[in-house]
Coordinates of C-alpha atoms and ligand atoms in Angstrom, one line a residue:
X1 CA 42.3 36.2 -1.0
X2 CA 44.8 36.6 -3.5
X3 CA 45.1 32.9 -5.2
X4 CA 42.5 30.7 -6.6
X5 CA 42.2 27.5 -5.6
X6 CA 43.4 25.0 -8.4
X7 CA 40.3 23.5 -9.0
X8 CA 38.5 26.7 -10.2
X9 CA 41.4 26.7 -12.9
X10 CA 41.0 23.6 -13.9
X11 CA 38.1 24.5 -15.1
X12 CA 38.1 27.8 -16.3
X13 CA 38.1 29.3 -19.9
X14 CA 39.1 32.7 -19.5
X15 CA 42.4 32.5 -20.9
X16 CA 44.7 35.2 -21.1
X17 CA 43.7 35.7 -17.7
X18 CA 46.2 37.2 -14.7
X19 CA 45.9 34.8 -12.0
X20 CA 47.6 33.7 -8.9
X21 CA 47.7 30.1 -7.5
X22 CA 49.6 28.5 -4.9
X23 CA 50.6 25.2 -3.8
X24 CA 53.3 21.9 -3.2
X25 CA 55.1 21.0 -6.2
X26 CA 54.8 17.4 -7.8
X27 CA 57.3 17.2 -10.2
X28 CA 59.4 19.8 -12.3
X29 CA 60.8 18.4 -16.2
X30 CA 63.0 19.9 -18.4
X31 CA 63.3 23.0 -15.7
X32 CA 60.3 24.4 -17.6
X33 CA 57.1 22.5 -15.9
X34 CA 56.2 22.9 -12.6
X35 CA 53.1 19.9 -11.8
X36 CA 51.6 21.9 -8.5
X37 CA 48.8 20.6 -6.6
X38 CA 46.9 22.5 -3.6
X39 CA 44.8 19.7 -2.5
X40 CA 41.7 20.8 -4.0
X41 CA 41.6 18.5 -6.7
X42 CA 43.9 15.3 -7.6
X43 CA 44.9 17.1 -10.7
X44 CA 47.8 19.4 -10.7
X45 CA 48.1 22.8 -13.0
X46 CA 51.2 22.8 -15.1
X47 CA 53.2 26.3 -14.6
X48 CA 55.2 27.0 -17.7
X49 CA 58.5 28.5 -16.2
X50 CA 60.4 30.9 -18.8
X51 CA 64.0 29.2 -17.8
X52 CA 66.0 31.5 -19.9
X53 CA 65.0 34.5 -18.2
X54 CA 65.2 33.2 -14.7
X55 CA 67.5 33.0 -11.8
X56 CA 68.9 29.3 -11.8
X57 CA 69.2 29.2 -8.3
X58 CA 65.4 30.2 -8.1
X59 CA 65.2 27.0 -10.6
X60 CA 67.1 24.9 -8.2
X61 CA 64.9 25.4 -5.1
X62 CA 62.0 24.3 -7.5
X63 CA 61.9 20.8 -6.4
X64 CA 59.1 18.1 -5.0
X65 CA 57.3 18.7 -2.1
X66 CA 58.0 23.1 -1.7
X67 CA 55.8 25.3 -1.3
X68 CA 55.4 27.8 -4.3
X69 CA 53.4 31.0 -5.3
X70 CA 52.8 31.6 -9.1
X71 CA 51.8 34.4 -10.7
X72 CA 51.3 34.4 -14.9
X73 CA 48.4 34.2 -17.4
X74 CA 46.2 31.5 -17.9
X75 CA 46.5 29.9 -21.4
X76 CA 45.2 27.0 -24.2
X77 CA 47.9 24.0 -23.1
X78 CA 49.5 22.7 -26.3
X79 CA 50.5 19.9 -24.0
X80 CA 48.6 16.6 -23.8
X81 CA 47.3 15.8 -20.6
X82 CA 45.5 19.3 -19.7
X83 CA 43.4 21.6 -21.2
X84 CA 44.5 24.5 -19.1
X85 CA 48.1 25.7 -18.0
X86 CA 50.0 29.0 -16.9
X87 CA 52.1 30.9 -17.8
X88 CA 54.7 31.9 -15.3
X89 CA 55.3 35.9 -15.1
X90 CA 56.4 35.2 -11.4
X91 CA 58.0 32.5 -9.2
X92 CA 58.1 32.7 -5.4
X93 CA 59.5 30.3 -3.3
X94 CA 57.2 29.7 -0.2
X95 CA 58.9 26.8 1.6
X96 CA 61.8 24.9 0.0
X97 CA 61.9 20.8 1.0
X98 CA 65.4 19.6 0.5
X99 CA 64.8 16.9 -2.0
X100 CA 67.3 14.9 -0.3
X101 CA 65.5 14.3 2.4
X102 CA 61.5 14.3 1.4
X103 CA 60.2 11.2 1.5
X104 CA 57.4 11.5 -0.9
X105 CA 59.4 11.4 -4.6
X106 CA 57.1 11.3 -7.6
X107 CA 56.8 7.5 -8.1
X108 CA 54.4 4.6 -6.2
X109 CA 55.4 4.0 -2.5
X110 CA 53.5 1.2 -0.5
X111 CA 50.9 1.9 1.3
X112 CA 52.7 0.6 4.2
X113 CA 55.6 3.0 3.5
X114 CA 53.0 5.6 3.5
X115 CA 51.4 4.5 6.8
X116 CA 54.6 5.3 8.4
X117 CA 54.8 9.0 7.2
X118 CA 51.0 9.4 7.9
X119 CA 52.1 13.4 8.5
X120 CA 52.8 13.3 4.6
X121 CA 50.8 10.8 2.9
X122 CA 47.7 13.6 2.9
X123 CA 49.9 14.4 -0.2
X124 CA 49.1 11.8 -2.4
X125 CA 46.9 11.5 -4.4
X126 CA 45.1 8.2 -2.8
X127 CA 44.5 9.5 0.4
X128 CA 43.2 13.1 -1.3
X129 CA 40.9 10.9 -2.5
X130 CA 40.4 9.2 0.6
X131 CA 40.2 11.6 2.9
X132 CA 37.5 13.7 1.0
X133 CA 35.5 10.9 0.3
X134 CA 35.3 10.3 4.2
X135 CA 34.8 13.7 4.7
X136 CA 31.4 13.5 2.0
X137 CA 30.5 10.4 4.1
X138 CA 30.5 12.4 7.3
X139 CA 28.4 14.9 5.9
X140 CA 25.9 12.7 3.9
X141 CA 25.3 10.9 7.2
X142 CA 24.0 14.3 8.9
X143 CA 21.7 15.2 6.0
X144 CA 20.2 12.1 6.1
X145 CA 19.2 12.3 9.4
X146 CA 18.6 16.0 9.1
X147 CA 16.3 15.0 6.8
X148 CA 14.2 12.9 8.9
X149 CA 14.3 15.2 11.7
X150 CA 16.7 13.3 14.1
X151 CA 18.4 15.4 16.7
X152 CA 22.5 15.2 16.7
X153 CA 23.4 13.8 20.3
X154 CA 27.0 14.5 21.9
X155 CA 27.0 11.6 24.6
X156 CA 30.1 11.6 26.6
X157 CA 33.6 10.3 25.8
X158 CA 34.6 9.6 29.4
X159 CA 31.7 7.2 31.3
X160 CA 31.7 5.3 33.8
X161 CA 30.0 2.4 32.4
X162 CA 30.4 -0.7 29.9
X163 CA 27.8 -0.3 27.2
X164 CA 28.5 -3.5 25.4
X165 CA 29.3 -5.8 28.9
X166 CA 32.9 -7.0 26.7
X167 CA 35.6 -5.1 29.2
X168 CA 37.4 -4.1 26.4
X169 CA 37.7 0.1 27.7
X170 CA 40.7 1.8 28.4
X171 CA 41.0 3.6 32.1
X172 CA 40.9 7.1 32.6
X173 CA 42.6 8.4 35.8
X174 CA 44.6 11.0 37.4
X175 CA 46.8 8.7 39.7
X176 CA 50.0 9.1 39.8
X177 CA 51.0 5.2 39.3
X178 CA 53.7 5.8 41.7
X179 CA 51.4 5.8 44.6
X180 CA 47.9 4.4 44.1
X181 CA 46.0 4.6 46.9
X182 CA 44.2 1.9 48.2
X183 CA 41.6 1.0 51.2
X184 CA 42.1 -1.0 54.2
X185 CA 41.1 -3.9 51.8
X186 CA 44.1 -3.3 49.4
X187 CA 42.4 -2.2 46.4
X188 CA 42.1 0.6 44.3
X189 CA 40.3 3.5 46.5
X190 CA 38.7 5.1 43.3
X191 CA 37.2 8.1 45.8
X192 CA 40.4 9.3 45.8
X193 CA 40.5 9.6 41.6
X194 CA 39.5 13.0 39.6
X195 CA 35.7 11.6 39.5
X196 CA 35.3 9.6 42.7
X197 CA 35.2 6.9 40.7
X198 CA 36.1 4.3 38.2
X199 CA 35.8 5.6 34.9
X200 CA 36.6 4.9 30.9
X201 CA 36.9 5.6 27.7
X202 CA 33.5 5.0 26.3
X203 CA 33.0 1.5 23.8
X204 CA 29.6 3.4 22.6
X205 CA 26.8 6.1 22.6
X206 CA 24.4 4.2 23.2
X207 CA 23.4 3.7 26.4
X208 CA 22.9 7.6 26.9
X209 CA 21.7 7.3 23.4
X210 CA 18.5 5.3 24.5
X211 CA 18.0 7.5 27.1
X212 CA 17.8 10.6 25.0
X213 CA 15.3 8.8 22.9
X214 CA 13.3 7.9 25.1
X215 CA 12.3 11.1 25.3
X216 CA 13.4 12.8 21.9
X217 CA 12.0 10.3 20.0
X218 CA 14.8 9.7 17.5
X219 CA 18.5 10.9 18.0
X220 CA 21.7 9.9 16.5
X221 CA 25.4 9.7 17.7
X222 CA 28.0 10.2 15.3
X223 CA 31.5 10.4 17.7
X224 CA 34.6 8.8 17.9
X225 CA 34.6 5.3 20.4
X226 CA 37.3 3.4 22.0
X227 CA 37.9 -0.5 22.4
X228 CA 41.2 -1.9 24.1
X229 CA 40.7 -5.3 21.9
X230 CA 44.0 -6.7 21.5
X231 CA 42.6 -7.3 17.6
X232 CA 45.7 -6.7 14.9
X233 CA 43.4 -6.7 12.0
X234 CA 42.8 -4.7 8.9
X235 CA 39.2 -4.3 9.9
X236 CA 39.7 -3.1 13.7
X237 CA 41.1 0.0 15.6
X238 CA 41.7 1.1 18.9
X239 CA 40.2 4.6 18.1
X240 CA 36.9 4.5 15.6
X241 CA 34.3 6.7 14.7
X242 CA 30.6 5.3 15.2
X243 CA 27.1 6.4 13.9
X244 CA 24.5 5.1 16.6
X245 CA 21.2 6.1 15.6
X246 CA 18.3 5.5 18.4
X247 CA 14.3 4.8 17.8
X248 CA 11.9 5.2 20.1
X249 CA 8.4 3.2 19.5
X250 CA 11.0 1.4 16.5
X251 CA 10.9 -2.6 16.0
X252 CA 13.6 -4.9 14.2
X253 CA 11.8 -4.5 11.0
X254 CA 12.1 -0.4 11.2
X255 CA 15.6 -0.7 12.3
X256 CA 16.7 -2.8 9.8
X257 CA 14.9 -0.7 6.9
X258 CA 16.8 2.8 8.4
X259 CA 20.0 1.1 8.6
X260 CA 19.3 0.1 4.5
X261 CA 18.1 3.1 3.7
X262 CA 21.3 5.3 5.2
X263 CA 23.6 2.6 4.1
X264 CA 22.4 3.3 0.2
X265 CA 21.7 7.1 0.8
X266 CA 25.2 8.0 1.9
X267 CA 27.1 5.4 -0.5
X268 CA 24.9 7.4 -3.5
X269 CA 25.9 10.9 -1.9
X270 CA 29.6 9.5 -2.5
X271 CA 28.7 8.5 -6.0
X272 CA 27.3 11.5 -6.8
X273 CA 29.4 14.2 -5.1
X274 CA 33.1 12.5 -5.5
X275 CA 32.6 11.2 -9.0
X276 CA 36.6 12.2 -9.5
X277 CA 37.8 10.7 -6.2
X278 CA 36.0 6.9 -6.5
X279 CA 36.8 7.1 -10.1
X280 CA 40.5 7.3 -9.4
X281 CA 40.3 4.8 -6.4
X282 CA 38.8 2.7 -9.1
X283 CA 41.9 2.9 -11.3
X284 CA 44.4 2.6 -8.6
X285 CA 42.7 -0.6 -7.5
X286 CA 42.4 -1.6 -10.9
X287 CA 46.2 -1.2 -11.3
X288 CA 46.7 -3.3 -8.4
X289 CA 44.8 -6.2 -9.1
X290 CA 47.1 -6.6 -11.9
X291 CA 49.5 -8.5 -10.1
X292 CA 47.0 -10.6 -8.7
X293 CA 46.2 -13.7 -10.4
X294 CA 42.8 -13.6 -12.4
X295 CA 40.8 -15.7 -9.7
X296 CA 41.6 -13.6 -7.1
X297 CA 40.4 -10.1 -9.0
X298 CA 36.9 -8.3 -7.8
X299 CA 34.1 -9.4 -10.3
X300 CA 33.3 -5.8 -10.3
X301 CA 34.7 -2.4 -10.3
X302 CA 34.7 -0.1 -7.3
X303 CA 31.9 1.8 -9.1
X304 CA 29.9 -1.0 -10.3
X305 CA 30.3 -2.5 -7.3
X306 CA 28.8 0.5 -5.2
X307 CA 25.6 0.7 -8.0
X308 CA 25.0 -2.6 -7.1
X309 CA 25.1 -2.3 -3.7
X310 CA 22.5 0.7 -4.5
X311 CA 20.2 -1.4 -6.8
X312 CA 19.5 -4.8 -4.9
X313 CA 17.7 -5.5 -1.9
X314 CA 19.9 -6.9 1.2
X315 CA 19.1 -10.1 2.1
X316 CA 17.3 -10.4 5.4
X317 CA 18.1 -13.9 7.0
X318 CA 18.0 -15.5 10.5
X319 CA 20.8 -16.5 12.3
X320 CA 19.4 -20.0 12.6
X321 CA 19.0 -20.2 8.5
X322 CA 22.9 -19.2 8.4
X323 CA 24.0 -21.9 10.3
X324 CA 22.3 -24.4 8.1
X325 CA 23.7 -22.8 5.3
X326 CA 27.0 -22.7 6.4
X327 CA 26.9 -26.7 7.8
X328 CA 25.8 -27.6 4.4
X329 CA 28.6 -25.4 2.9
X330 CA 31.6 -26.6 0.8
X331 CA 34.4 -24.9 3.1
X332 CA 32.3 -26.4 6.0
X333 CA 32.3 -30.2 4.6
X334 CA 35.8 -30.0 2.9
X335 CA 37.3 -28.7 6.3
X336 CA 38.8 -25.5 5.1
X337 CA 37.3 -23.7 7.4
X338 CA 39.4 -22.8 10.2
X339 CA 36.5 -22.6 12.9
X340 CA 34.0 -25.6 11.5
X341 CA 30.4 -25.3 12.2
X342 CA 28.8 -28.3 13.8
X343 CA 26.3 -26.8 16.3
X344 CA 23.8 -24.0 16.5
X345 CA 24.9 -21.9 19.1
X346 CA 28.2 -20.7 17.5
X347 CA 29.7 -17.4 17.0
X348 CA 30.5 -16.3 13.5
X349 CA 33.7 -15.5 12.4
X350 CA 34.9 -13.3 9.5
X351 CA 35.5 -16.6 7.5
X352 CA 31.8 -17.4 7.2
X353 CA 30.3 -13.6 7.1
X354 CA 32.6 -14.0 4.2
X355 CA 31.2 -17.1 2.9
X356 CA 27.7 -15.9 3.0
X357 CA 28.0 -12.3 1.9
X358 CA 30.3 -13.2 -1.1
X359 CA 29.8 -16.9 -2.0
X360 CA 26.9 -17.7 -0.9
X361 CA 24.4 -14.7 -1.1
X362 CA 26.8 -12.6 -3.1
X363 CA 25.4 -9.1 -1.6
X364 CA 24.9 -7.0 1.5
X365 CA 23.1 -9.5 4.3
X366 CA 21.3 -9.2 7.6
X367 CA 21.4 -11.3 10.0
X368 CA 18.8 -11.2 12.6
X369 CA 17.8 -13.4 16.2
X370 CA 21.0 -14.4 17.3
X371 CA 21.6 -16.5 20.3
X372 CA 21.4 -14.6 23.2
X373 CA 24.8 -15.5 24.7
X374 CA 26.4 -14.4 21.9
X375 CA 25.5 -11.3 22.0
X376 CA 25.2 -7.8 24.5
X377 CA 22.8 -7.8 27.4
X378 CA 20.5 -5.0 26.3
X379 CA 19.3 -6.9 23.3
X380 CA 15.3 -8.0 23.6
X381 CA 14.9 -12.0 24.0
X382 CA 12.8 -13.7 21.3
X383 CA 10.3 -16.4 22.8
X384 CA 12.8 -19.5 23.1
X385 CA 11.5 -21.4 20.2
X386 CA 10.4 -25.0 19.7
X387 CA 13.4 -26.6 20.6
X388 CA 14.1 -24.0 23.6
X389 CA 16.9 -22.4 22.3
X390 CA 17.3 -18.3 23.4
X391 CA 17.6 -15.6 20.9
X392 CA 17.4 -11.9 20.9
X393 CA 16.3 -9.6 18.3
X394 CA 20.2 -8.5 17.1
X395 CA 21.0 -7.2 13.6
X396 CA 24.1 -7.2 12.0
X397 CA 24.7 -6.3 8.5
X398 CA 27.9 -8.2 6.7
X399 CA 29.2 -6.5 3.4
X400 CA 31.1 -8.0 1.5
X401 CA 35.1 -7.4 1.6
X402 CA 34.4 -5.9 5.1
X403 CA 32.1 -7.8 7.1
X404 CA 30.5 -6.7 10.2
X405 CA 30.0 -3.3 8.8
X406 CA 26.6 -2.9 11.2
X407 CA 25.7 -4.2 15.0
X408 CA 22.5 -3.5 16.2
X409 CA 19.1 -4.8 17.3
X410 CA 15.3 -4.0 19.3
X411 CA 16.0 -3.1 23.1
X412 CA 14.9 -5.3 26.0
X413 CA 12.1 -2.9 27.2
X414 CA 11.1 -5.2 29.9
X415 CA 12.7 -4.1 33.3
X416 CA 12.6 -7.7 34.6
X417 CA 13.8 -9.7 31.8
X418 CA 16.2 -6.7 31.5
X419 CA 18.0 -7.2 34.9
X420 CA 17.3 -11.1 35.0
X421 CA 20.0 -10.9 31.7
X422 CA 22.0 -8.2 33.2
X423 CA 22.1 -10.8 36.5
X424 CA 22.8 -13.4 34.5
X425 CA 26.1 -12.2 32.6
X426 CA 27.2 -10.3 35.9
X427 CA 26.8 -6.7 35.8
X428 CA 25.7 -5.0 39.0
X429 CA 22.3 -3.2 38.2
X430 CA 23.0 -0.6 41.1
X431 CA 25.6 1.0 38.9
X432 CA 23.1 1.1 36.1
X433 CA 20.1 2.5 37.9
X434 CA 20.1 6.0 35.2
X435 CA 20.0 3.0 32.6
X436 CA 17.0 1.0 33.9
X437 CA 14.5 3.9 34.8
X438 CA 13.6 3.9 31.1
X439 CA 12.1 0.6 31.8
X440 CA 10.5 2.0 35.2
X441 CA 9.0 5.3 33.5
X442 CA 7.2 4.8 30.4
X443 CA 8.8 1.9 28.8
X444 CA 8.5 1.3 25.4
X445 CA 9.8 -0.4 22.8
X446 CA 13.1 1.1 21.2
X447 CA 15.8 -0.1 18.9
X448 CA 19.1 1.3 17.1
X449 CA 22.7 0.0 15.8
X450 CA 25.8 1.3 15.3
X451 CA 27.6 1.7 11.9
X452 CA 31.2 1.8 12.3
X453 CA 32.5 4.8 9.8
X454 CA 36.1 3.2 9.2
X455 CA 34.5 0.2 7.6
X456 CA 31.8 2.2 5.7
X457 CA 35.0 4.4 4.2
X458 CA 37.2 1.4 3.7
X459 CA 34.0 -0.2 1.2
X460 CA 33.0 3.0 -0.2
X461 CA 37.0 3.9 -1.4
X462 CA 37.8 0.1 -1.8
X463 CA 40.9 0.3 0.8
X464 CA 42.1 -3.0 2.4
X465 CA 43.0 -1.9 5.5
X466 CA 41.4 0.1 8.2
X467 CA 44.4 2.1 9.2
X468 CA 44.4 4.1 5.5
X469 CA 41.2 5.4 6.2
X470 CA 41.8 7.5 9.2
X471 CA 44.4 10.0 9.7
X472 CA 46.4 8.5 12.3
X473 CA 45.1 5.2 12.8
X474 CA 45.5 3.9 16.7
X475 CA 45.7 -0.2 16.9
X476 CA 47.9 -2.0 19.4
X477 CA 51.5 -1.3 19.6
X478 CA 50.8 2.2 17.6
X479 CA 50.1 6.1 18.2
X480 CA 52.0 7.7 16.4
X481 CA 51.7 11.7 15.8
Ligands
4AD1 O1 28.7 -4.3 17.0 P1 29.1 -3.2 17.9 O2 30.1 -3.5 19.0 O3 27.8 -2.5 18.5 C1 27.7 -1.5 19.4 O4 28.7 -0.9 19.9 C2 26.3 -1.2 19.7 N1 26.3 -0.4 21.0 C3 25.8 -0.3 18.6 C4 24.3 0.1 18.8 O5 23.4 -0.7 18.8 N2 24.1 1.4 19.1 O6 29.8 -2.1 17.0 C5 29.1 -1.5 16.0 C6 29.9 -1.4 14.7 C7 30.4 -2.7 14.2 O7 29.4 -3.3 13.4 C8 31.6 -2.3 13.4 O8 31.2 -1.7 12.1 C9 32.2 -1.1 14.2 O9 31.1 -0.7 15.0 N3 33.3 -1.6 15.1 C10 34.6 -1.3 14.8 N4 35.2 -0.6 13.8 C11 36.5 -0.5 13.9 N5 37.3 -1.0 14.8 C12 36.7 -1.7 15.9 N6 37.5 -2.2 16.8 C13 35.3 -1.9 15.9 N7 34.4 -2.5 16.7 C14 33.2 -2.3 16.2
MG2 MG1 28.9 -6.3 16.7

């Protein structure tokens, strides 16, 4: 390869050096300094163009957004701002962009501008930051289960199952919707579709998950999942990436400490291997809590707030304490919240996940033993307790800012109690048959959660909204490119 990547430069003392570097230009003053970038670092090299002794219409084509290949010396800057610079012996034009019509000039859009020219906005310098902090999430997340000897799992993307019971998949079929065909009945005849059946886009791993480690021991999942909730949030997507590790011979205690444990391992990876990136996602949030008034600001930084994240203990409480604390709760007894809690029983909503993760307890929580009819069928039912109320051993970790940012919980092992819930909320156990013979050979007990990866990238780069933390976000009403 002919150039060096910018970074490399950047840090580099060997002036008087011949070197090559290619890249987009930023901005170009005085039509003698070229800023270019190459997206190897959010800092740009400063090319040092000899005006006088080149073509102007060379000069012209110079503008933001082409593509251009330097050649020159590297020298001392006498500049502020930079260390290192070059000195241009040669200018080359690799791809003009009529300045006219780019849409990224070198000033602040909105995020929502940006959202809208998603094809560009890898340009800026937030989501370069962004997107490589993702990308050290993803891979923190496989050396930490590397580590501990879990086996990567590819469980399908198409299925013809529900794993979470909520009918929230999207359809995948060959019909031609022109001409459906249907029985003598008048309904669907699935026989006739590309599997002989009804199938889906898959809501989760983990029902083949379990399967696989109930024989494997421990796996993992780490692939993108699909949910047709009609939820226009900043914390929810059509399209989302989850991590679903799975335990055999694990309990809610075990789960809960793994989740923990991967939760601060990869958050520290971040920490440690994008120091540049979080420390400019720091500034940039900084900058735009300015206009906010002072009540409204973070207590801490984005990197103060990670370490602490890192340095306390989350706080494990049970469902049943929750509700206490949130009927006892100011919001709760002033009426400002919008769902009030009066009964156990309830389903949370992001209102008091908020309330405890940043009012109350003021750090990462778990919440454990939920009711049972709030949550999925596959979670394993507590003894009712003195008053006979049903829970199942569920987790689900709430961060603050974010939420839900885990769902998880111990597996009903028992094959009877298993389809006497699965009867009860009204899926058909002969369509789950592969599912149940866990119970039937060699039960044990197993547990696992998901961690959705938008919502782990949205706290770790202090983004608001879900959609600037994935390439081309999918949510209703929107897929663009
Ligand atoms: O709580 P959920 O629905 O749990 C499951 O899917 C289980 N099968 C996981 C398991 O035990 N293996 O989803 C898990 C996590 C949530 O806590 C949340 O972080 C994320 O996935 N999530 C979403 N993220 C973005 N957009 C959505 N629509 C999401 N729905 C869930
Ligand atoms: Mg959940």
């Amino acid at each position: 390869m002919e150039h060096t990547r910018i970074k490399e430069l950047l840090k580099s003392e060997e002036f008087g050096k011949h070197v090559i570097v290619k890249g987009w230009v930023k901005t170009f003053r005085n039509n003698q300094f070229i800023a270019i970038n190459d997206g190897s670092s959010l800092n740009n090299i400063q090319a040092v163009v000899d005006f006088e002794n080149t073509d102007e219409a060379l000069l012209k084509r110079v503008t933001t957004g082409a593509a251009v290949r330097v050649e020159g010396t590297l020298v001392e800057s006498l500049g502020k701002g930079q260390r290192v610079e070059i000195k241009v012996e040669e200018l080359t034009i690799l791809g003009d962009s009529d300045p006219e019509k780019f849409p990224l000039q070198p000033k602040k859009h909105s995020l929502e501008f940006l959202r809208e020219i998603a094809h560009l906005r890898f340009r800026t310098g937030t989501f370069n930051a962004v997107f490589k902090v993702r990308n050290a999430l993803a891979f923190a997340v496989h050396q930490f289960f590397n580590e501990r000897d879990f086996v990567y799992m590819h469980t399908p993307i198409i299925t013809g199952s529900d794993a979470e019971g909520a009918g929230e998949m999207f359809k995948v079929t060959t019909f031609d919707f022109d001409s459906i065909p249907r029985n003598e009945q008048g309904q669907i005849d699935y026989k006739e579709d590309f599997f002989g059946k009804a199938t889906n886009l898959t809501v989760s791993g983990q029902l083949e998950g379990e399967l696989a480690a109930m024989a494997l021991g421990n796996i993992y999942t780490f692939g993108p999942t699909f949910r047709a909730e009609n939820s226009n949030t900043t914390r929810h997507l059509a399209e989302f990436w989850m991590i679903e590790p799975e335990m055999a011979f694990y309990e809610l205690e075990d789960n809960m400490d793994l989740a923990e444990d991967l939760l601060k391992y990869v958050i520290k990876y971040a920490l440690d291997h994008c120091a540049e990136e979080i420390d400019f996602l720091k500034s940039r949030l900084l900058e735009e809590e300015k206009s906010k008034p002072q009540n409204e600001r973070a207590e801490l930084n984005l990197v103060d707030k990670l370490n602490f994240v890192l340095a306390n203990n989350f706080e494990r409480v049970t469902y049943t304490d929750a509700i206490e604390i949130l009927k006892r709760s100011k919001p709760n007894q002033k009426k400002q919240f919008k769902y009030l809690i009066d009964e156990w029983g309830a389903d949370l909503q992001s209102e008091h996940e908020r309330y405890l993760v940043e009012k109350h307890f003021k750090k990462p929580v778990i919440l454990i033993d939920y009711p049972r009819e709030i949550k999925s069928f596959y979670m394993k039912q507590n003894e009712p307790d003195a008053q006979g109320r049903h829970t199942v051993r569920a987790m689900d970790i709430l961060f603050p800012g974010i939420g839900e940012m885990v769902g998880g919980s111990q597996r009903e092992e028992n094959l009877d109690k298993l389809l006497a819930r699965m009867e009860e909320v009204g899926i058909p156990a002969e369509e789950m048959d592969w599912f149940l013979d866990t119970r039937r050979f060699g039960t044990a007990p197993h547990a696992g959660f998901g961690l959705g990866f938008e919502r782990l990238v949205l706290f770790v780069t202090g983004m608001t909204n879900i959609r600037d933390v994935i390439p081309f976000p999918r949510t209703p009403n929107n897929a663009e490119f």
